[in-house]
Short mmCIF file of C-alpha atoms in Angstrom, two decimals:
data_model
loop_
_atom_site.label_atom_id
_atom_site.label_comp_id
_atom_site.label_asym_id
_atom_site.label_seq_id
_atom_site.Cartn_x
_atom_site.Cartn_y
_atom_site.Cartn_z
CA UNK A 1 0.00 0.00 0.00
CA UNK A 2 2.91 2.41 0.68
CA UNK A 3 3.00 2.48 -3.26
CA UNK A 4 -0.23 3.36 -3.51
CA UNK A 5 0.14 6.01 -0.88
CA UNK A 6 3.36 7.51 -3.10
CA UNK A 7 0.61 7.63 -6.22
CA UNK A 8 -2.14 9.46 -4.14
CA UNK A 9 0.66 12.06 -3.29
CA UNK A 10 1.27 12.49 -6.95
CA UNK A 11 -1.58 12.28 -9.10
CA UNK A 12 -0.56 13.41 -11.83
CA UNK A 13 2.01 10.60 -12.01
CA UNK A 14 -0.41 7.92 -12.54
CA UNK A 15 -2.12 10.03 -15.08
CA UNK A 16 1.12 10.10 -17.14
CA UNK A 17 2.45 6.69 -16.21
CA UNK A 18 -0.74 5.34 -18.27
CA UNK A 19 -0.32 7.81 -20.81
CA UNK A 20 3.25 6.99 -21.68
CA UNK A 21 2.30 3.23 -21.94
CA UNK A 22 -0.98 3.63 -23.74
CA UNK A 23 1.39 4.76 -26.39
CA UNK A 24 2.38 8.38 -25.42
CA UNK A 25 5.88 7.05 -25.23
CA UNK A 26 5.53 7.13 -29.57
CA UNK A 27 5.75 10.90 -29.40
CA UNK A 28 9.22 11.09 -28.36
CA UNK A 29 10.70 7.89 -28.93
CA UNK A 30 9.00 6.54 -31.93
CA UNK A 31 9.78 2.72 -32.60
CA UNK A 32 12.44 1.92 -35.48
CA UNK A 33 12.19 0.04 -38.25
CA UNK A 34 15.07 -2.51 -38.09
CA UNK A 35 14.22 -4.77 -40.63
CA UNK A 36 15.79 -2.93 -43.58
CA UNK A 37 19.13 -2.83 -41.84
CA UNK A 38 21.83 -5.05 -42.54
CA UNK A 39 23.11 -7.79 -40.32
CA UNK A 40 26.33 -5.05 -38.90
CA UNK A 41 24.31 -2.34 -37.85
CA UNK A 42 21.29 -4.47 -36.86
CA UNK A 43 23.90 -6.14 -34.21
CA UNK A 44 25.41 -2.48 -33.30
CA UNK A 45 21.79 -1.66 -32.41
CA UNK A 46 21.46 -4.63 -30.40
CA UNK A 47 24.37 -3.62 -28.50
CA UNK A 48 23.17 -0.32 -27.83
CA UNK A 49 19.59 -1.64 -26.37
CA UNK A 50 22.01 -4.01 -24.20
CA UNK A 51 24.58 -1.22 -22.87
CA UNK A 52 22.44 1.29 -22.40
CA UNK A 53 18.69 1.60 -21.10
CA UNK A 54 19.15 5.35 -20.69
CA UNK A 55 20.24 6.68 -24.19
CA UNK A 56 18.94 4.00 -26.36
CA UNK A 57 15.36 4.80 -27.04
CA UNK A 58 16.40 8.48 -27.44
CA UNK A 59 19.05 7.69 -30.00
CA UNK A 60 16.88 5.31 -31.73
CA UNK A 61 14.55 8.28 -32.05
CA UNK A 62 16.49 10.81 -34.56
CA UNK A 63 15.87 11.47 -37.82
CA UNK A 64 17.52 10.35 -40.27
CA UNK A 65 21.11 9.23 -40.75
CA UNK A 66 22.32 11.01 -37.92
CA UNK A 67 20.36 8.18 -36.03
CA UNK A 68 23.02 5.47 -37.07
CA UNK A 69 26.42 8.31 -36.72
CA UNK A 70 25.21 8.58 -32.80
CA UNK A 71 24.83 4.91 -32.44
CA UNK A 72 27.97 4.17 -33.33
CA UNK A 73 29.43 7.11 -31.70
CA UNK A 74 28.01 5.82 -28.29
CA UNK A 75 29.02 2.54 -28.87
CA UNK A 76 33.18 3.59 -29.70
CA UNK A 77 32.69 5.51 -26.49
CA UNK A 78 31.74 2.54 -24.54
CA UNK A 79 34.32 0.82 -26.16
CA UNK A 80 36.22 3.42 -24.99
CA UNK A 81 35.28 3.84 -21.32
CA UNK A 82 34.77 -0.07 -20.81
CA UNK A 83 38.70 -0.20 -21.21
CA UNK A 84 39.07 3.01 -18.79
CA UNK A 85 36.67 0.85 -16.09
CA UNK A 86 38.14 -2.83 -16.29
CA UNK A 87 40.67 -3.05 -13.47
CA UNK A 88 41.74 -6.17 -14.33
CA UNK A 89 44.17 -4.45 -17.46
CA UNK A 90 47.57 -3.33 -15.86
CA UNK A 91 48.51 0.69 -16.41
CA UNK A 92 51.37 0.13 -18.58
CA UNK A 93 48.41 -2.08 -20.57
CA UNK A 94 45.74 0.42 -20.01
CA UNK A 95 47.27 3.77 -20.81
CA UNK A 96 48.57 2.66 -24.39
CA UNK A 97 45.35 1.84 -25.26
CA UNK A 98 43.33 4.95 -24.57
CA UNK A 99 45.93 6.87 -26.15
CA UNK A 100 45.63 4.65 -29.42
CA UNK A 101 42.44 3.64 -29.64
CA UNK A 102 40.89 6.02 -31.70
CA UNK A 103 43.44 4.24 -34.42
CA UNK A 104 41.40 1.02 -34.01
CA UNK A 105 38.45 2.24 -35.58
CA UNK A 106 40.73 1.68 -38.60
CA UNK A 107 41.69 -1.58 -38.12
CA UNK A 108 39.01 -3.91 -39.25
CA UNK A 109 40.32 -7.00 -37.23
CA UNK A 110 41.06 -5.06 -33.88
CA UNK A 111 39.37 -6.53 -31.15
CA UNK A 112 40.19 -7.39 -27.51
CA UNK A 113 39.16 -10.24 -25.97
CA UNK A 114 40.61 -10.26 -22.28
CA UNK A 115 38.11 -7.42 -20.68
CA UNK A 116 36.19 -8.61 -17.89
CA UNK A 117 33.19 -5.95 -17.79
CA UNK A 118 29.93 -6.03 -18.45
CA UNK A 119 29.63 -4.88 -21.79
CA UNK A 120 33.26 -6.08 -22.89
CA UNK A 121 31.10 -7.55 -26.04
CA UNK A 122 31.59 -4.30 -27.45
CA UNK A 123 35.06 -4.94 -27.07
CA UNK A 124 35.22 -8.34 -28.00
CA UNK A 125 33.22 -7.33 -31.23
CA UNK A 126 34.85 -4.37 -31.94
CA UNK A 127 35.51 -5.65 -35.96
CA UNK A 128 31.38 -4.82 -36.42
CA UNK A 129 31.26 -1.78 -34.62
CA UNK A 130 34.35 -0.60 -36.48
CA UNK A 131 33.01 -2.02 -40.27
CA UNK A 132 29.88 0.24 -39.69
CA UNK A 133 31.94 3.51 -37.97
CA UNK A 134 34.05 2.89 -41.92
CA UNK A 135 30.43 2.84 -43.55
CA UNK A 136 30.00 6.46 -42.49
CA UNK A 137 30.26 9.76 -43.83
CA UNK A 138 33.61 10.85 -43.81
CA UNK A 139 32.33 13.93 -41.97
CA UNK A 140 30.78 11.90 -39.17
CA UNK A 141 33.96 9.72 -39.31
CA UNK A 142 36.55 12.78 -38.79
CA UNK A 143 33.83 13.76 -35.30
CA UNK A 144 34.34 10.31 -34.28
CA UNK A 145 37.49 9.39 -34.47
CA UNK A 146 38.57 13.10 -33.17
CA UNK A 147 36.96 12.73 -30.06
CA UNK A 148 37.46 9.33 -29.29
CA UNK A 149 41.41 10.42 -29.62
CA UNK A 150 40.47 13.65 -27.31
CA UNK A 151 38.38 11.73 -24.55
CA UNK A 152 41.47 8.52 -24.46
CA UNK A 153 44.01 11.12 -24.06
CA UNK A 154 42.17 12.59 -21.16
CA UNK A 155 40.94 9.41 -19.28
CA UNK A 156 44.49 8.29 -19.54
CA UNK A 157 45.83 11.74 -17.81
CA UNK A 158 43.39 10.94 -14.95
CA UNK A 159 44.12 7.37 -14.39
CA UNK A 160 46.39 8.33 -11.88
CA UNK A 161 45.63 11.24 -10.42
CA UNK A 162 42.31 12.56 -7.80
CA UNK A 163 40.15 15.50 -8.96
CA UNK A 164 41.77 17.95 -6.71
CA UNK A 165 40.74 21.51 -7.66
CA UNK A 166 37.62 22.24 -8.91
CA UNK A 167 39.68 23.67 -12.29
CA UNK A 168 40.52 20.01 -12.51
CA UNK A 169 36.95 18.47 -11.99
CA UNK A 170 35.63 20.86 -14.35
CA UNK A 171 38.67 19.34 -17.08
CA UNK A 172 37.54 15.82 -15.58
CA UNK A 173 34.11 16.25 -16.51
CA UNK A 174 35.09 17.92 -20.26
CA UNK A 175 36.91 14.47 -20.92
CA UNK A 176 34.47 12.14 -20.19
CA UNK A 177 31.23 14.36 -20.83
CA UNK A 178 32.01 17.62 -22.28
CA UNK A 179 33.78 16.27 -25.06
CA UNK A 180 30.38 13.97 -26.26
CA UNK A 181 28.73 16.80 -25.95
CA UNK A 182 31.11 18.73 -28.23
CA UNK A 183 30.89 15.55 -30.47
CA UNK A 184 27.27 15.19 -30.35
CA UNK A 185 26.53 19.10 -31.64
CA UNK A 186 28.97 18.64 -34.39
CA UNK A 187 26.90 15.75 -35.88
CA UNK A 188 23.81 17.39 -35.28
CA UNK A 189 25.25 20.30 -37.34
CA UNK A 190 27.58 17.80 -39.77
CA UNK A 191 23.73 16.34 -40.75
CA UNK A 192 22.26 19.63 -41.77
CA UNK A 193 19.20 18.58 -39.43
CA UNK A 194 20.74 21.64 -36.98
CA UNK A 195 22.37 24.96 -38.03
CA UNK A 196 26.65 25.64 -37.83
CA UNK A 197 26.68 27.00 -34.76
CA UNK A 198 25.68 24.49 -32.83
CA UNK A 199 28.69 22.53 -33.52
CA UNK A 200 30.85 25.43 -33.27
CA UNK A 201 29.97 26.51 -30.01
CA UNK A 202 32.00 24.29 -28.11
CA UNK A 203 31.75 25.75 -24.69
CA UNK A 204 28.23 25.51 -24.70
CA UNK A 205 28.34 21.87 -25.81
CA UNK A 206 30.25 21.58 -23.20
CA UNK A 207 27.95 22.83 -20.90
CA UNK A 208 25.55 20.21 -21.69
CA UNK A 209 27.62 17.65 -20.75
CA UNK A 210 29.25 19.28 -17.43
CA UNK A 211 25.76 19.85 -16.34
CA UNK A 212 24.96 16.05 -16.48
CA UNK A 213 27.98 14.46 -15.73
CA UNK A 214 28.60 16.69 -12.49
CA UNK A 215 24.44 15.67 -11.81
CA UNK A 216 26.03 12.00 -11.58
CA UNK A 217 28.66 12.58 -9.96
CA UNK A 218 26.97 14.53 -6.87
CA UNK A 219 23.90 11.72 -6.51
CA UNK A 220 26.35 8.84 -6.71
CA UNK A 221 28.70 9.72 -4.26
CA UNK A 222 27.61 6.38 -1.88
CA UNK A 223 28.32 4.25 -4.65
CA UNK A 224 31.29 5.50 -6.06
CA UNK A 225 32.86 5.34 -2.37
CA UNK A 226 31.57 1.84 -2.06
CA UNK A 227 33.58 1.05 -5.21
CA UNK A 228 36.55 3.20 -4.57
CA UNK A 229 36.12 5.77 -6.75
CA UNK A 230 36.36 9.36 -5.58
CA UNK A 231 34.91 12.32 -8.06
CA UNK A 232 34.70 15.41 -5.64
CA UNK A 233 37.03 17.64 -5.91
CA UNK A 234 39.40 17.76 -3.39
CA UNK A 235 39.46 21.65 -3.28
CA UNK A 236 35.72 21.44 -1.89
CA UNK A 237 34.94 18.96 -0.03
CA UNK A 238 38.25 19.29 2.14
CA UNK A 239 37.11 22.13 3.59
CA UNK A 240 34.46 19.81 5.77
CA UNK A 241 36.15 16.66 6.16
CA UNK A 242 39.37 14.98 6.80
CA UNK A 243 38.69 12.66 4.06
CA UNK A 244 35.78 12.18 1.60
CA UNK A 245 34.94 9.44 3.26
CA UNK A 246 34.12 10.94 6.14
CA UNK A 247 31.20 12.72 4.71
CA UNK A 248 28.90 9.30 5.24
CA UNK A 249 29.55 8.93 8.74
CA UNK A 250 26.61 10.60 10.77
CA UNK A 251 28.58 12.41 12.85
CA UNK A 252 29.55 14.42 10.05
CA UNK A 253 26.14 14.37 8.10
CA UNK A 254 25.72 18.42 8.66
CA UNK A 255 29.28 19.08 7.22
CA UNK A 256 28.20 16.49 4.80
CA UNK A 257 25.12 18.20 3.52
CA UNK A 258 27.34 21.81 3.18
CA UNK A 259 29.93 19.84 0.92
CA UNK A 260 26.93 18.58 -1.44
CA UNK A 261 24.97 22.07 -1.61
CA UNK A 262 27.90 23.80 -2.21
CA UNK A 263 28.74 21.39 -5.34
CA UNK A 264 24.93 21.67 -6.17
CA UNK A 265 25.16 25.44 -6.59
CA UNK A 266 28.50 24.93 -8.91
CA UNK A 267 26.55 22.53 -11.24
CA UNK A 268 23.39 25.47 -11.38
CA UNK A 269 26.33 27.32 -12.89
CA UNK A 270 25.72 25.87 -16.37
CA UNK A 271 21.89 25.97 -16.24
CA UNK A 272 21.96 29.32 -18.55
CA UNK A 273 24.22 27.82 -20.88
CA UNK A 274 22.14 24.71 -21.17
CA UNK A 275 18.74 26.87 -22.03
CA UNK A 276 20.70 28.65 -24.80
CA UNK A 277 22.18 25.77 -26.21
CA UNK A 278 19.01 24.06 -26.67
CA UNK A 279 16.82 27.71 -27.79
CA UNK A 280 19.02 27.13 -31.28
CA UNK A 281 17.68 23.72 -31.96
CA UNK A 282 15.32 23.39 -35.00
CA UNK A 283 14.77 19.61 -35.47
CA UNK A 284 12.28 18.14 -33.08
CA UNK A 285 14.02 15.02 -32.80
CA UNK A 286 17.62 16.32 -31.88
CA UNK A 287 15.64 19.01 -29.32
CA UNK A 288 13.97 15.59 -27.75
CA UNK A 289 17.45 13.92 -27.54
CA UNK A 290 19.15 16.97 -25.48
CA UNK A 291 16.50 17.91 -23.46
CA UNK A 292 15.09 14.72 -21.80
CA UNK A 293 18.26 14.41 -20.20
CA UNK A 294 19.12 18.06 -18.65
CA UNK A 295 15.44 18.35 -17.45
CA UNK A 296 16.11 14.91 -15.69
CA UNK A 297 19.00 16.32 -14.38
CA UNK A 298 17.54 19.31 -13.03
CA UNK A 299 14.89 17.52 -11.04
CA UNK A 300 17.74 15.10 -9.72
CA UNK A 301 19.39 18.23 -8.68
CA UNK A 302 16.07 19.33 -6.69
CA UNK A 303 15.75 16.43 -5.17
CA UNK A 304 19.60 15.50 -3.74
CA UNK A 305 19.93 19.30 -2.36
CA UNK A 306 20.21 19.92 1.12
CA UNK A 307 19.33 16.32 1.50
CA UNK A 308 21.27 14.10 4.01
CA UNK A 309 19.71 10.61 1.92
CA UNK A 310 22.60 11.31 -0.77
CA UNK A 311 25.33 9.94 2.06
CA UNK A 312 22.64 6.50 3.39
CA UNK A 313 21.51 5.22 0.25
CA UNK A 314 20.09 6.24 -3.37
CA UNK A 315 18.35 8.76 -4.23
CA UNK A 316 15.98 8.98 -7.42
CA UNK A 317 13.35 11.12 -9.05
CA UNK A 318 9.74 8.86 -8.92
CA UNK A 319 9.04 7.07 -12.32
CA UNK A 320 6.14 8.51 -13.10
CA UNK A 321 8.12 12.49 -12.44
CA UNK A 322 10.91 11.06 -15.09
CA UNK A 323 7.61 9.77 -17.38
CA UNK A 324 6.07 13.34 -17.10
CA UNK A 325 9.48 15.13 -17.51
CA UNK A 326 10.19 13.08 -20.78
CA UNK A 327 6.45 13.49 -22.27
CA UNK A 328 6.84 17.30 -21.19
CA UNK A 329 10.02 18.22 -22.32
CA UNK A 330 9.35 18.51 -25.95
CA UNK A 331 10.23 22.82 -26.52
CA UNK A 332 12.03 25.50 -25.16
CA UNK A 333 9.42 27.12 -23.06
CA UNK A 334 8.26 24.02 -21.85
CA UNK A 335 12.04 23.05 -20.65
CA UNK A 336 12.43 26.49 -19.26
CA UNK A 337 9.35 26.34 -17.00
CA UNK A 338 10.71 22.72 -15.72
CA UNK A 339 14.16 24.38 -14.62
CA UNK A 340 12.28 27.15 -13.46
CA UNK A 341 10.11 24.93 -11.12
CA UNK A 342 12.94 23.36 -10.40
CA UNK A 343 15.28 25.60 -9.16
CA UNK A 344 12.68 27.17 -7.40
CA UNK A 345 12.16 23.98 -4.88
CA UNK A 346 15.98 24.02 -4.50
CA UNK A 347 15.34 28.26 -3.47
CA UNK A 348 12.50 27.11 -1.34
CA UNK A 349 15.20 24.91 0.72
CA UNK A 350 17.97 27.39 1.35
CA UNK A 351 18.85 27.29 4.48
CA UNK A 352 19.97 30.60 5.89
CA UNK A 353 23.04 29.24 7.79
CA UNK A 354 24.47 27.16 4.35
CA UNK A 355 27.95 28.66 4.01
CA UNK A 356 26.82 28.63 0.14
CA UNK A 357 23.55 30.06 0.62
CA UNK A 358 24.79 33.54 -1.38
CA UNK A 359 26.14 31.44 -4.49
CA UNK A 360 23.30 29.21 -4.38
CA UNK A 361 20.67 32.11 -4.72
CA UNK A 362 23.07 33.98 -7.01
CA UNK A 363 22.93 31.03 -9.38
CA UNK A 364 19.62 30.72 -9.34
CA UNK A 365 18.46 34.49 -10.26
CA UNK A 366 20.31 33.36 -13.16
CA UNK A 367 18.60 30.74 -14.16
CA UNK A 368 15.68 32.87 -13.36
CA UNK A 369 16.51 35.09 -15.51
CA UNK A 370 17.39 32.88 -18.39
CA UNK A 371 14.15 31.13 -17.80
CA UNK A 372 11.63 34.19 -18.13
CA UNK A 373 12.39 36.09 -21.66
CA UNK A 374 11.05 34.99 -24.79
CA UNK A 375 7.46 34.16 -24.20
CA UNK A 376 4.77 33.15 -21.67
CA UNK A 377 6.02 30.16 -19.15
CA UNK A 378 4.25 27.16 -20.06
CA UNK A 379 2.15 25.30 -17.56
CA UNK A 380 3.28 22.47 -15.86
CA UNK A 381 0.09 21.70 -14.39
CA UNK A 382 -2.35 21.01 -17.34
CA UNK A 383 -4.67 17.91 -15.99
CA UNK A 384 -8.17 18.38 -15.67
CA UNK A 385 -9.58 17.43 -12.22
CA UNK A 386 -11.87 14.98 -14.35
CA UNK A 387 -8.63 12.90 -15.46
CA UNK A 388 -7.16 13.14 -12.26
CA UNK A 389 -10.14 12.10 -10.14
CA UNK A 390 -10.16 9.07 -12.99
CA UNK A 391 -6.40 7.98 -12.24
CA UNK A 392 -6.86 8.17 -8.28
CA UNK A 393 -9.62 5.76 -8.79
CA UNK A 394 -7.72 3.37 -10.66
CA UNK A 395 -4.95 3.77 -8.75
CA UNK A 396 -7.40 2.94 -4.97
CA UNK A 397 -8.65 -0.08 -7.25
CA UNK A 398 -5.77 -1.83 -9.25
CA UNK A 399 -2.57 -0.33 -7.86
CA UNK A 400 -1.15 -3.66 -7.86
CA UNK A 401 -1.10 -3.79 -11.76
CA UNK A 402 0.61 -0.32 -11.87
CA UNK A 403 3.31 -1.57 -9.99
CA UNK A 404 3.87 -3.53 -12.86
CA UNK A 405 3.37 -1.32 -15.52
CA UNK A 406 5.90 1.43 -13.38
CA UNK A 407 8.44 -1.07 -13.83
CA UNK A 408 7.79 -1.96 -17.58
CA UNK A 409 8.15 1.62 -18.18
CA UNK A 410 11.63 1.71 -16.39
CA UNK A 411 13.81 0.96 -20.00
CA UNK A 412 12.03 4.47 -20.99
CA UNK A 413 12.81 6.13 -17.62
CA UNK A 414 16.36 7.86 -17.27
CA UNK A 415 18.22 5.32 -14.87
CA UNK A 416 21.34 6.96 -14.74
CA UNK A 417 23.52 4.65 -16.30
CA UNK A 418 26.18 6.43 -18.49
#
């Protein structure tokens, strides 16, 4: 019943939950037809469905050629970052490889066969993904290859080093996030389905991708310290612990909760960048594809500020906010009203004593501000009482079949896999 309870407390959740699977879903991510590709890119599609519950349906969703470019740029960069992850490949293995990988995409037997991750198929089948990166345009080829070179060279300059100053978490984040964001604009652009500056305009691209990868690395900070891995920068969070592992012990949660609202209001930083980066997109497509994930973002943001669940366990937006967020999310004003509402609840929980408080405000009268020009906010509260009164019925009388259907429409839900 405590599921039911959460639905009550939302309405509008239910409302969209049955919305997206009664075929709502079709509006953003309509299905593809893979039965008139060939056997190579019908098996690089395969892979993508298997590595990657988060940016598959979106990908699969572009127009066009561009479709197939991203696919196969995802999949290189999995590639890519599955060698970076697998500890089991020595340094003087592992650091050779990242610088020359991008070289393998022009080697039609490379493959390696020893990686013991979870997606090391795209390793071990590297020969198909690389036949079908060679099958490109030699435009979308030169974006490719350029960035896989760019991110390989940075992952291997990190390897051995922490993220010290927040300079060098900001360079972190343009080498493993940044950069596909700088690579994903200049295909948009390379296709003619989006204008030349929008591959140009590399710091905004990058933008994009700082905003979402420094999302991930703020609400994962319990896991990454249960798997070793330390992502905040040094520069910050020393100034409230003795070690960043001291944040999770609850004599320290108050400290705890400064560290992660002060990294918070950093991330808010590229919120104005984001909203102008997406105000130049034309197609509807590539707009669907960039903004599902930043509005996600933003409510992830909302929820993990100046909340002490980020150091005991996981925290996560509710399936049927990610459903509405996705079916919402669909033009400019819309997407501005979200971040608007968004940075608003983080305003509402301020508190006065934060050390950050200033910053944080500061950051959002930006947003604020970057949020209310160019036409009337659009509503994010556009349910009759008639279809609301209908869900919270169904709900009180078959919630037991929605918990199934909330967890069907989890492959469509941003899960926060990379």
């Amino acid at each position: 019943m405590e599921l039911l309870r959460k639905w009550l407390g939302h309405p509008e959740d239910i409302y969209n939950l049955l919305r997206f699977k009664m075929g709502g879903y079709r509006a953003v991510m309509p299905r593809m037809d893979t039965d008139s590709l060939g056997c190579g890119l019908r098996t690089c599609y395969r892979y993508l469905n298997q590595t990657s519950r988060s940016f598959a349906a979106v990908i699969q969703a572009l127009d066009g050629e561009l479709r197939h470019a991203v696919c196969i740029f995802y999949l290189v960069l999995r590639a890519l970052d599955t060698v970076e992850d697998d500890m089991s490949i020595p340094l003087d293995v592992k650091v050779p490889m990242l610088h020359e990988f991008h070289s393998h995409l022009y080697q039609p037997d490379w493959k390696y066969t020893e990686s013991k991750e979870r997606d090391r198929q795209v390793l071990e089948d590297f020969p198909t993904i690389s036949m079908e990166f060679r099958k490109l345009s030699k435009v979308y080829q030169d974006v490719i290859s350029d960035i896989c070179h760019k991110m390989g060279v940075g992952m291997a300059e990190f390897l051995e080093k922490k993220v010290d100053s927040q300079h060098e978490w900001d360079k972190y984040c343009h080498y493993v996030a940044g950069l596909v964001g700088i690579g994903l604009s200049r295909l948009f652009s390379a296709s003619e389905l989006e204008d030349s500056i929008v591959g140009q305009d590399t710091d905004l691209a990058n933008s994009m991708g700082l905003f979402l990868q420094k999302t991930n690395i703020i609400r994962d900070y319990l896991e990454d310290q249960m798997e070793g891995r330390e992502f905040w920068p040094r520069e910050v969070w020393s100034r409230y612990a003795k070690k960043l592992s001291d944040l999770a012990k609850p004599e320290n949660i108050d400290a705890a909760v400064q560290c992660l609202n002060e990294l918070i209001t950093n991330a808010l930083h590229h919120v104005p960048d984001v909203l102008t980066y997406l105000s130049r997109l034309k197609n509807q497509s590539v707009f669907n594809f960039c903004a599902i994930p930043q509005v996600m973002a933003i409510a992830t943001l909302a929820a993990c500020y100046n909340n002490q669940q980020v150091f005991k366990g996981v925290v996560k937006i509710r399936k049927g906010q990610a459903v509405t967020l996705m079916m919402d999310a669909t033009n400019i004003q819309a997407v501005k009203a979200i971040m608007y509402q968004y940075v608003e609840e983080i305003y509402q929980k301020i508190p006065s004593t934060d050390p950050s408080c200033h910053k944080t405000q500061q950051a959002i009268a930006a947003i604020r501000a970057a949020s209310l020009p160019g036409g009337p906010m659009a509503s994010r509260h556009h349910y009759s009482p008639i279809y609301l009164s209908c869900a919270m019925l169904l709900a009180a009388l078959s919630w037991q079949y929605l918990s199934t259907l909330s967890k069907a429409t989890e492959e469509y839900v941003q899960a926060g896999d990379n």
